[in-house]
Coordinates of C-alpha atoms in Angstrom, one line a residue:
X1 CA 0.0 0.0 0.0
X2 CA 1.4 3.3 -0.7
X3 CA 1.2 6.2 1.4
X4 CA -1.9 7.9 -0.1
X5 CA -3.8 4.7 0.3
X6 CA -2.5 4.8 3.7
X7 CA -3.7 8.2 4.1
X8 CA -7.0 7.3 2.5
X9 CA -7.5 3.8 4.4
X10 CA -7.5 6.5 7.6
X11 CA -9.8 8.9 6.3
X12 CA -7.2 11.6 5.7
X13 CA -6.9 13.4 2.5
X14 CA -4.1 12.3 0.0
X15 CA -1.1 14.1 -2.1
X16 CA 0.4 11.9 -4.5
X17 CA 4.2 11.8 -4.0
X18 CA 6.4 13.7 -6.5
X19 CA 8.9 12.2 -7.2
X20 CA 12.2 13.3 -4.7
X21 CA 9.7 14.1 -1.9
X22 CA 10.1 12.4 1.1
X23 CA 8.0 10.2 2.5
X24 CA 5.2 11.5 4.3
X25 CA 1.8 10.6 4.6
X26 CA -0.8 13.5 5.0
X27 CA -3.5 13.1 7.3
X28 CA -6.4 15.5 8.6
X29 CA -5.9 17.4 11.5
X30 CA -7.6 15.7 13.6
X31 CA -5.6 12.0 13.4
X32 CA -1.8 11.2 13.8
X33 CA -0.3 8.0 12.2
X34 CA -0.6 6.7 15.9
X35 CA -4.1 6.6 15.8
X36 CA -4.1 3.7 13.1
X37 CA -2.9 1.3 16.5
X38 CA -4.7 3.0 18.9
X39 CA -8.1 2.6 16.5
X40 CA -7.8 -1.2 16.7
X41 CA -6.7 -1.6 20.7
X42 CA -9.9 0.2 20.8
X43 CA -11.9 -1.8 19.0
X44 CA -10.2 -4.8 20.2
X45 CA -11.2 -4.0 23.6
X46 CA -14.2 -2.6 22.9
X47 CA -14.9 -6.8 20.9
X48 CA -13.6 -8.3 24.4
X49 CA -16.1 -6.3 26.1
X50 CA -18.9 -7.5 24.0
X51 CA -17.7 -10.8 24.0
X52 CA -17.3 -11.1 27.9
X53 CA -20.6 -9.7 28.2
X54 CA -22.3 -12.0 25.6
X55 CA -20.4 -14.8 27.7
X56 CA -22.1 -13.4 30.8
X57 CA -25.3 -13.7 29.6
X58 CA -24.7 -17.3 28.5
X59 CA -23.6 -18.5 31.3
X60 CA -26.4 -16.5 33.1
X61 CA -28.9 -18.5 30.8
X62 CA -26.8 -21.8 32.2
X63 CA -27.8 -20.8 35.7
X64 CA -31.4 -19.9 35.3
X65 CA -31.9 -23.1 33.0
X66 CA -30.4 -25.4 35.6
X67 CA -33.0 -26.1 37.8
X68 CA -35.4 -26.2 35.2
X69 CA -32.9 -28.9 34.0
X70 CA -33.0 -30.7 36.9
X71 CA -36.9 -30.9 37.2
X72 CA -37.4 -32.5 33.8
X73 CA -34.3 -34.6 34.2
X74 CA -34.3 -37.6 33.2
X75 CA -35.6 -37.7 29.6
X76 CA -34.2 -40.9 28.6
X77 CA -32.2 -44.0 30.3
X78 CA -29.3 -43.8 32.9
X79 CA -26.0 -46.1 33.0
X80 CA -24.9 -46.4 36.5
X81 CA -21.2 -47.6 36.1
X82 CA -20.6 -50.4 38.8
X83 CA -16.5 -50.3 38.5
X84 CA -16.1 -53.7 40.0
X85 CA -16.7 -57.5 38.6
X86 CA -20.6 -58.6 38.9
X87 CA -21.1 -60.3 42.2
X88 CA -19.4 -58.8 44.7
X89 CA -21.0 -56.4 47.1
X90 CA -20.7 -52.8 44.9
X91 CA -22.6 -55.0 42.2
X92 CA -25.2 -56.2 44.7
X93 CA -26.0 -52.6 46.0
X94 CA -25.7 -51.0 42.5
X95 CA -28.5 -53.7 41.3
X96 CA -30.8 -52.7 44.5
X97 CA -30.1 -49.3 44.0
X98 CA -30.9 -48.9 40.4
X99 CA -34.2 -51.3 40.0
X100 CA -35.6 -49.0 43.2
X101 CA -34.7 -45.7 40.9
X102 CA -35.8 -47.0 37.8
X103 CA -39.1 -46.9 39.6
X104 CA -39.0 -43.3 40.8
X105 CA -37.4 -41.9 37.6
X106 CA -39.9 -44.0 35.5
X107 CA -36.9 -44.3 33.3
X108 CA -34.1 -47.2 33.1
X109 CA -31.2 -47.4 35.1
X110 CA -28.8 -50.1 33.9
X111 CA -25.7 -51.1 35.7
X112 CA -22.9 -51.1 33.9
X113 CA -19.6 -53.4 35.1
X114 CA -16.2 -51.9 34.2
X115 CA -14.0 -53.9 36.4
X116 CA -10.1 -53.5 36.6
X117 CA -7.6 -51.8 37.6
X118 CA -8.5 -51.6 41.5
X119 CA -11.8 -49.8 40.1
X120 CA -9.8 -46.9 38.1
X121 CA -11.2 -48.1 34.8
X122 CA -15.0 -47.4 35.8
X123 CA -14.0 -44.2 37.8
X124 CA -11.7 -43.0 34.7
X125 CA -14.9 -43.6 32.4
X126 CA -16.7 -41.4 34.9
X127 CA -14.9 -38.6 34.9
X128 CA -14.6 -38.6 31.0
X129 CA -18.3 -38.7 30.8
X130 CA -20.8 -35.8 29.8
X131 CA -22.1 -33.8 32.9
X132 CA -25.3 -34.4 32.3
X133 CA -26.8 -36.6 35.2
X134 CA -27.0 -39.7 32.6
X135 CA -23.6 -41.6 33.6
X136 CA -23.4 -42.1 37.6
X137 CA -21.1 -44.1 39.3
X138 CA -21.1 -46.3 42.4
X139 CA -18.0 -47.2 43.8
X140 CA -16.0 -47.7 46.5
X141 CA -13.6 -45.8 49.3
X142 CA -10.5 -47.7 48.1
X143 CA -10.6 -45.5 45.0
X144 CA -9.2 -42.7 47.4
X145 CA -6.5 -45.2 48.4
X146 CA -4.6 -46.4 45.0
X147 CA -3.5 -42.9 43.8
X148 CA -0.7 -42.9 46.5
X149 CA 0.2 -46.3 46.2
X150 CA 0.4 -46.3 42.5
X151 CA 1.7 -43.8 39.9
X152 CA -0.5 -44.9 37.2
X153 CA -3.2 -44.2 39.3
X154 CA -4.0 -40.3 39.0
X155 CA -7.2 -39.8 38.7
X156 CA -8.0 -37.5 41.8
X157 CA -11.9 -37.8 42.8
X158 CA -11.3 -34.4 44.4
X159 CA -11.6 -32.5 41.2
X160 CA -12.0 -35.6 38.5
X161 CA -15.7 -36.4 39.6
X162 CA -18.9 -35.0 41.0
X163 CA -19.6 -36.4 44.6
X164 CA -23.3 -37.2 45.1
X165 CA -23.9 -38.7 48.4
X166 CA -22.5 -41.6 50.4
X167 CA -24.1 -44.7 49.9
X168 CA -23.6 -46.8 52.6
X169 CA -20.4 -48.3 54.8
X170 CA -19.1 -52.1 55.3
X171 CA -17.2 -51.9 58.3
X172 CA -15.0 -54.9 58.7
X173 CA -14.2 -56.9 61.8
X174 CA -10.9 -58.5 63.4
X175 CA -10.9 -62.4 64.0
X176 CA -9.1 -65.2 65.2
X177 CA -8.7 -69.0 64.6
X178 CA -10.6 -70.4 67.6
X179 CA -7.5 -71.6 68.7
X180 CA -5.6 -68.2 69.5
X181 CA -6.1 -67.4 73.1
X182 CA -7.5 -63.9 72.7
X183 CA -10.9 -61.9 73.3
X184 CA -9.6 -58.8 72.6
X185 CA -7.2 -56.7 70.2
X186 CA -5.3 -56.0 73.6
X187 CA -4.9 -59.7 74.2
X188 CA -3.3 -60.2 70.6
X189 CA -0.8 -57.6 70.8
X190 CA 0.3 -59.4 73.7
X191 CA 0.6 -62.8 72.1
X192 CA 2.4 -60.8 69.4
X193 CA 4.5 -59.3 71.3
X194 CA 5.3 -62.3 73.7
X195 CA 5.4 -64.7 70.3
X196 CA 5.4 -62.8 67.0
X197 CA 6.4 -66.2 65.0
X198 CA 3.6 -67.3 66.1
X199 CA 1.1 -64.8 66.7
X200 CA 2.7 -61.2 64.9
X201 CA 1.2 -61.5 61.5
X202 CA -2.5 -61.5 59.8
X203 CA -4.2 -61.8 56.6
X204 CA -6.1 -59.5 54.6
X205 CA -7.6 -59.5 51.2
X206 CA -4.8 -57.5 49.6
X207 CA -1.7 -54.8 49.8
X208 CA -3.2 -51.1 50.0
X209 CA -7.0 -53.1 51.0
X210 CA -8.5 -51.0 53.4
X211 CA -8.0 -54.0 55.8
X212 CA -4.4 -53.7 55.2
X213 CA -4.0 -50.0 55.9
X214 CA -6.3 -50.1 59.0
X215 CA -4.3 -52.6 60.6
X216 CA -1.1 -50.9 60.2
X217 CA -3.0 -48.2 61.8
X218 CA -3.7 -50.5 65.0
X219 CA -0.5 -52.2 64.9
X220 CA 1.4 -48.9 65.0
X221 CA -0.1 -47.6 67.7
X222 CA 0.8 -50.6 69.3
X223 CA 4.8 -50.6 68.7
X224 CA 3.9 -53.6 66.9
X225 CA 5.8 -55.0 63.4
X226 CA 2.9 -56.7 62.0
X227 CA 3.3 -59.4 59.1
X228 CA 1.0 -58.4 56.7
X229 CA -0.3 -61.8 54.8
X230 CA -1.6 -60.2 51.3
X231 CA -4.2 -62.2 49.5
X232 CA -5.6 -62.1 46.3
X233 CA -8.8 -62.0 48.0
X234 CA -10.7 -62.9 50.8
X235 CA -11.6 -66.1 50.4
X236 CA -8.1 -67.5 50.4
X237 CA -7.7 -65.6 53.8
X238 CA -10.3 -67.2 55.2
X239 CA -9.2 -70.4 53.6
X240 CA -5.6 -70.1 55.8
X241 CA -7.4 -68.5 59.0
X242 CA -9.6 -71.8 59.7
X243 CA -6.7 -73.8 58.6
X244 CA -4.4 -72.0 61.3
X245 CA -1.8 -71.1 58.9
X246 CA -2.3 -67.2 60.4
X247 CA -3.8 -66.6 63.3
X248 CA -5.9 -63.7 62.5
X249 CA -7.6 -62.0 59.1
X250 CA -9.6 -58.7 58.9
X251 CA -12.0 -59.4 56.7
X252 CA -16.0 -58.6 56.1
X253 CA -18.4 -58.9 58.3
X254 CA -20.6 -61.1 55.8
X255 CA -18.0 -63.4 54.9
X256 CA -17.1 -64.2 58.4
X257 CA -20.5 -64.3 60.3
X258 CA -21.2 -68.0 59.3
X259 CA -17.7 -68.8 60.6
X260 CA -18.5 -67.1 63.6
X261 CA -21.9 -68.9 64.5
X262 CA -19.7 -72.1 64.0
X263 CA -17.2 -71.0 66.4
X264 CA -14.5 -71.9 64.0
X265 CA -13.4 -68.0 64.2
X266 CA -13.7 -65.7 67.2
X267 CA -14.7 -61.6 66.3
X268 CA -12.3 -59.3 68.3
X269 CA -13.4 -55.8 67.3
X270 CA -15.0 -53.6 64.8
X271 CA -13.8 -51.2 62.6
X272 CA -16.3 -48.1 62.0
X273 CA -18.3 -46.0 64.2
X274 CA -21.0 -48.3 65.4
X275 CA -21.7 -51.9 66.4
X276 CA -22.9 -54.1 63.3
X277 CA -26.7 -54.9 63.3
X278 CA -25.7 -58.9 63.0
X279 CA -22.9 -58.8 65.4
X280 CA -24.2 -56.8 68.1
X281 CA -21.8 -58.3 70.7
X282 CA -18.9 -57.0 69.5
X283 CA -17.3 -53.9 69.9
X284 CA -15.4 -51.4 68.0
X285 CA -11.9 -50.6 68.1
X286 CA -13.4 -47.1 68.8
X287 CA -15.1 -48.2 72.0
X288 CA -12.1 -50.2 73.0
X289 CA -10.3 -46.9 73.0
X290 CA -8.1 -47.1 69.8
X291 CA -8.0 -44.4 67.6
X292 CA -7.7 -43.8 63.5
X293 CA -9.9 -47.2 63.2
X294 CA -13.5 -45.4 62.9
X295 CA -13.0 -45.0 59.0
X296 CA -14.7 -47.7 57.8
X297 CA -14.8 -48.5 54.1
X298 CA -17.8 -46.8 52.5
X299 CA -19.9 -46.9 49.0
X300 CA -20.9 -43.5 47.6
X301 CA -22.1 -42.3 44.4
X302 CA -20.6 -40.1 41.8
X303 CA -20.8 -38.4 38.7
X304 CA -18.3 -36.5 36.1
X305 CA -16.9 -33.3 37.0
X306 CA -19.2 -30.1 36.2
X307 CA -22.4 -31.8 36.9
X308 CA -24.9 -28.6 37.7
X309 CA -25.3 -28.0 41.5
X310 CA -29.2 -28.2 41.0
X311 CA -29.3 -31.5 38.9
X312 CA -26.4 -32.9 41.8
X313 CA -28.8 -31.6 44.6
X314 CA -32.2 -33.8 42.5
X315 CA -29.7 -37.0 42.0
X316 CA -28.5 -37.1 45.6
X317 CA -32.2 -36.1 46.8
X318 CA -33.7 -39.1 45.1
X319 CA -30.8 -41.4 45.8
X320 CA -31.2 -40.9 49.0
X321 CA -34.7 -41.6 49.3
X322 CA -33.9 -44.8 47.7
X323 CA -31.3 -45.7 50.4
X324 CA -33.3 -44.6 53.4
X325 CA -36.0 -46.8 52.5
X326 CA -36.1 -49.9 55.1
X327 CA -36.6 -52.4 52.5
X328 CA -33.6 -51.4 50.7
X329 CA -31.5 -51.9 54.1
X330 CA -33.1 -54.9 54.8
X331 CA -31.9 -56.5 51.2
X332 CA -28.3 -55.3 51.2
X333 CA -27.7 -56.1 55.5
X334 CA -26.6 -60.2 54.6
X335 CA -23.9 -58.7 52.6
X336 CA -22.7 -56.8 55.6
X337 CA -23.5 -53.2 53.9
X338 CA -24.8 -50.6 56.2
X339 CA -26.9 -48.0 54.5
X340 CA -25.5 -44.4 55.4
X341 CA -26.1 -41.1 53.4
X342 CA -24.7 -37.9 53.4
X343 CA -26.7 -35.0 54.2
X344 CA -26.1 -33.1 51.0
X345 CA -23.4 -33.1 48.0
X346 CA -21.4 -30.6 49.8
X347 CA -20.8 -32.8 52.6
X348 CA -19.8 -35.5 50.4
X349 CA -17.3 -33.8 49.2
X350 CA -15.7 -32.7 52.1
X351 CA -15.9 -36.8 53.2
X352 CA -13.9 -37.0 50.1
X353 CA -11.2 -34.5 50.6
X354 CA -10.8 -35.4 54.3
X355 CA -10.9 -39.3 53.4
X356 CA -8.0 -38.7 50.6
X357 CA -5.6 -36.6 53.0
X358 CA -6.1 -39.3 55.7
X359 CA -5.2 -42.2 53.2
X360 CA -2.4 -40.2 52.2
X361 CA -0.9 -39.9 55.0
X362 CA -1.7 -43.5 56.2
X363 CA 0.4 -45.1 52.8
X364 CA 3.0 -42.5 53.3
X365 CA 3.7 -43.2 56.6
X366 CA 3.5 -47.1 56.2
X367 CA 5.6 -46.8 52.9
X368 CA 3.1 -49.2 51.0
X369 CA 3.3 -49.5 47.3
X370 CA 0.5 -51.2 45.7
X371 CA 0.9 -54.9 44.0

């Protein structure tokens, strides 16, 4: 462009340039040549403006529509993501759970199994999902667990997911073969202590299980250097316990109840907060005075990260309804799963934060490393 276009293209008159005259663009009065920048970080700015303010009345539009959102929701069916095999416990209270709110939401809720990876795989799928209330999660506490033990590991439910409410906890209880002379997790730390080859180890159903991290817990405060047995399971546990190959296992309270009737295994104590329904005779390590044991495993449900606070509010509202009812307790108590809800999604989510810091510092300070 030459400079009389240039002069033009600003609204200036032109000269045409004889030749030998320097070069000089002539402009009116009443612009400089610096106005040609200054004209555009105006209008720049003056475009943000407009753009911020277009941004503030669609995300304004976002808040207002929300709950109305969250009253018609759900228009079509929802995939709860079970991220554990079929069978086990999650699976058994994800089934009960989504047949009673198929009911209320008069829509399907099918539970889908993603099993692997300690239940990363599900929870991963989760938090990649649209936040739109149509993929929900039920999983369990140990997902707060694995992220310090293993690298691979990083999803952080913190921030990666939505937290709903808590679902309910499955405390798990202490026992003994029949055969170890003690009523009380006092009385084993003194076998240990007087006989650890004998008495100073126990089985659990895996490294980084919440079984496994509990106990070092217990056995810490003790001054005690517990041989941790690690399973691939809790069967197998079990399997060595009544055989006497270790003389203690913390395990579930459903899978050792009928060992207890028989009187093969002995219960010593609790974890959790409260006596178990089915095993109201024996106490909790909180009663018994120990400490750090009251954080029983729990079951809550989740959903990807930006969910809308009134659509989280609906979910957790009706999920709870579902759990409170007495017939759902009364279906999922022979698995050993206590129905316990949280108040609101808020105080989930602190639960979660609090849960991950304590687990944190639990595998740090026992230097586990998962399998």
């Amino acid at each position: 462009m030459n400079n009389g276009a240039a002069g033009a293209a600003w609204g200036g008159p032109t000269t045409k340039r004889r030749p030998g005259d320097p070069m000089t663009t002539y402009q009116s009065a009443s612009r400089s040549p610096a106005d040609g920048p200054a004209f555009f970080t105006h209008l720049a700015a003056t475009l943000g403006w407009l753009r911020a303010g277009a941004l503030a009345l669609c995300a304004a539009g976002a808040l207002a529509a929300a709950p109305a959102l969250a009253a018609d929701w759900p228009q079509r069916p929802v995939n709860l993501i079970v991220p554990y095999p079929a069978g086990g416990a999650t699976d058994l209270l994800g089934r009960v759970v989504a047949q009673r709110l198929s009911e209320q939401w008069k829509q399907p809720v099918t539970v889908d199994n993603r099993g692997g990876a300690g239940g990363m795989i599900g929870a991963e799928a989760t938090s990649r999902a649209a936040p739109d209330g149509y993929t929900l999660m039920l999983t369990l506490s140990s997902m707060l667990q694995l992220p310090h033990m293993q690298p691979s590991a990083t999803l952080d439910a913190r921030k990666d997911l939505t937290a709903i409410t808590m679902a309910a906890v499955t405390p798990l209880v202490l026992v003994v073969n029949e055969s170890v002379p003690a009523r009380t997790p006092a009385e084993l730390a003194d076998l240990a202590r007087k006989d650890p080859k004998r008495y100073g180890s126990y089985g659990s159903y895996g490294t980084g299980s919440t079984g496994h991290l509990l106990m070092h817990v217990w056995g810490s405060q003790q001054n005690l250097e517990l041989v941790h047995v690690a399973y691939k399971g809790e069967a197998p546990s079990v399997t060595d316990v009544l055989g006497g190959q270790i003389p203690a296992v913390i395990m579930s309270q459903n899978g050792a109840l009928p060992h207890l009737k028989s009187g093969k295994l002995r219960a010593l104590a609790l974890t959790g907060a409260e006596r178990a329904r089915d095993m109201p005779d024996v106490p909790t390590f909180k009663e018994l005075g120990y400490t750090g044991m009251e954080l029983a495993g729990w079951f809550g449900v989740f959903a990807p990260p930006g969910l809308p606070q009134p659509l989280s509010e609906r979910i957790a509202a009706d999920v709870r309804r579902v759990l409170e009812d007495p017939a759902t307790a009364e279906q999922v108590a022979p698995a050993g799963i206590i129905i316990k809800t949280s108040s609101s999604p808020e105080v989930f989510k602190q639960q979660v934060a609090q849960d991950y810091e304590r687990w944190a510092d639990v595998v740090r300070d026992a230097g586990l490393k998962a399998d």
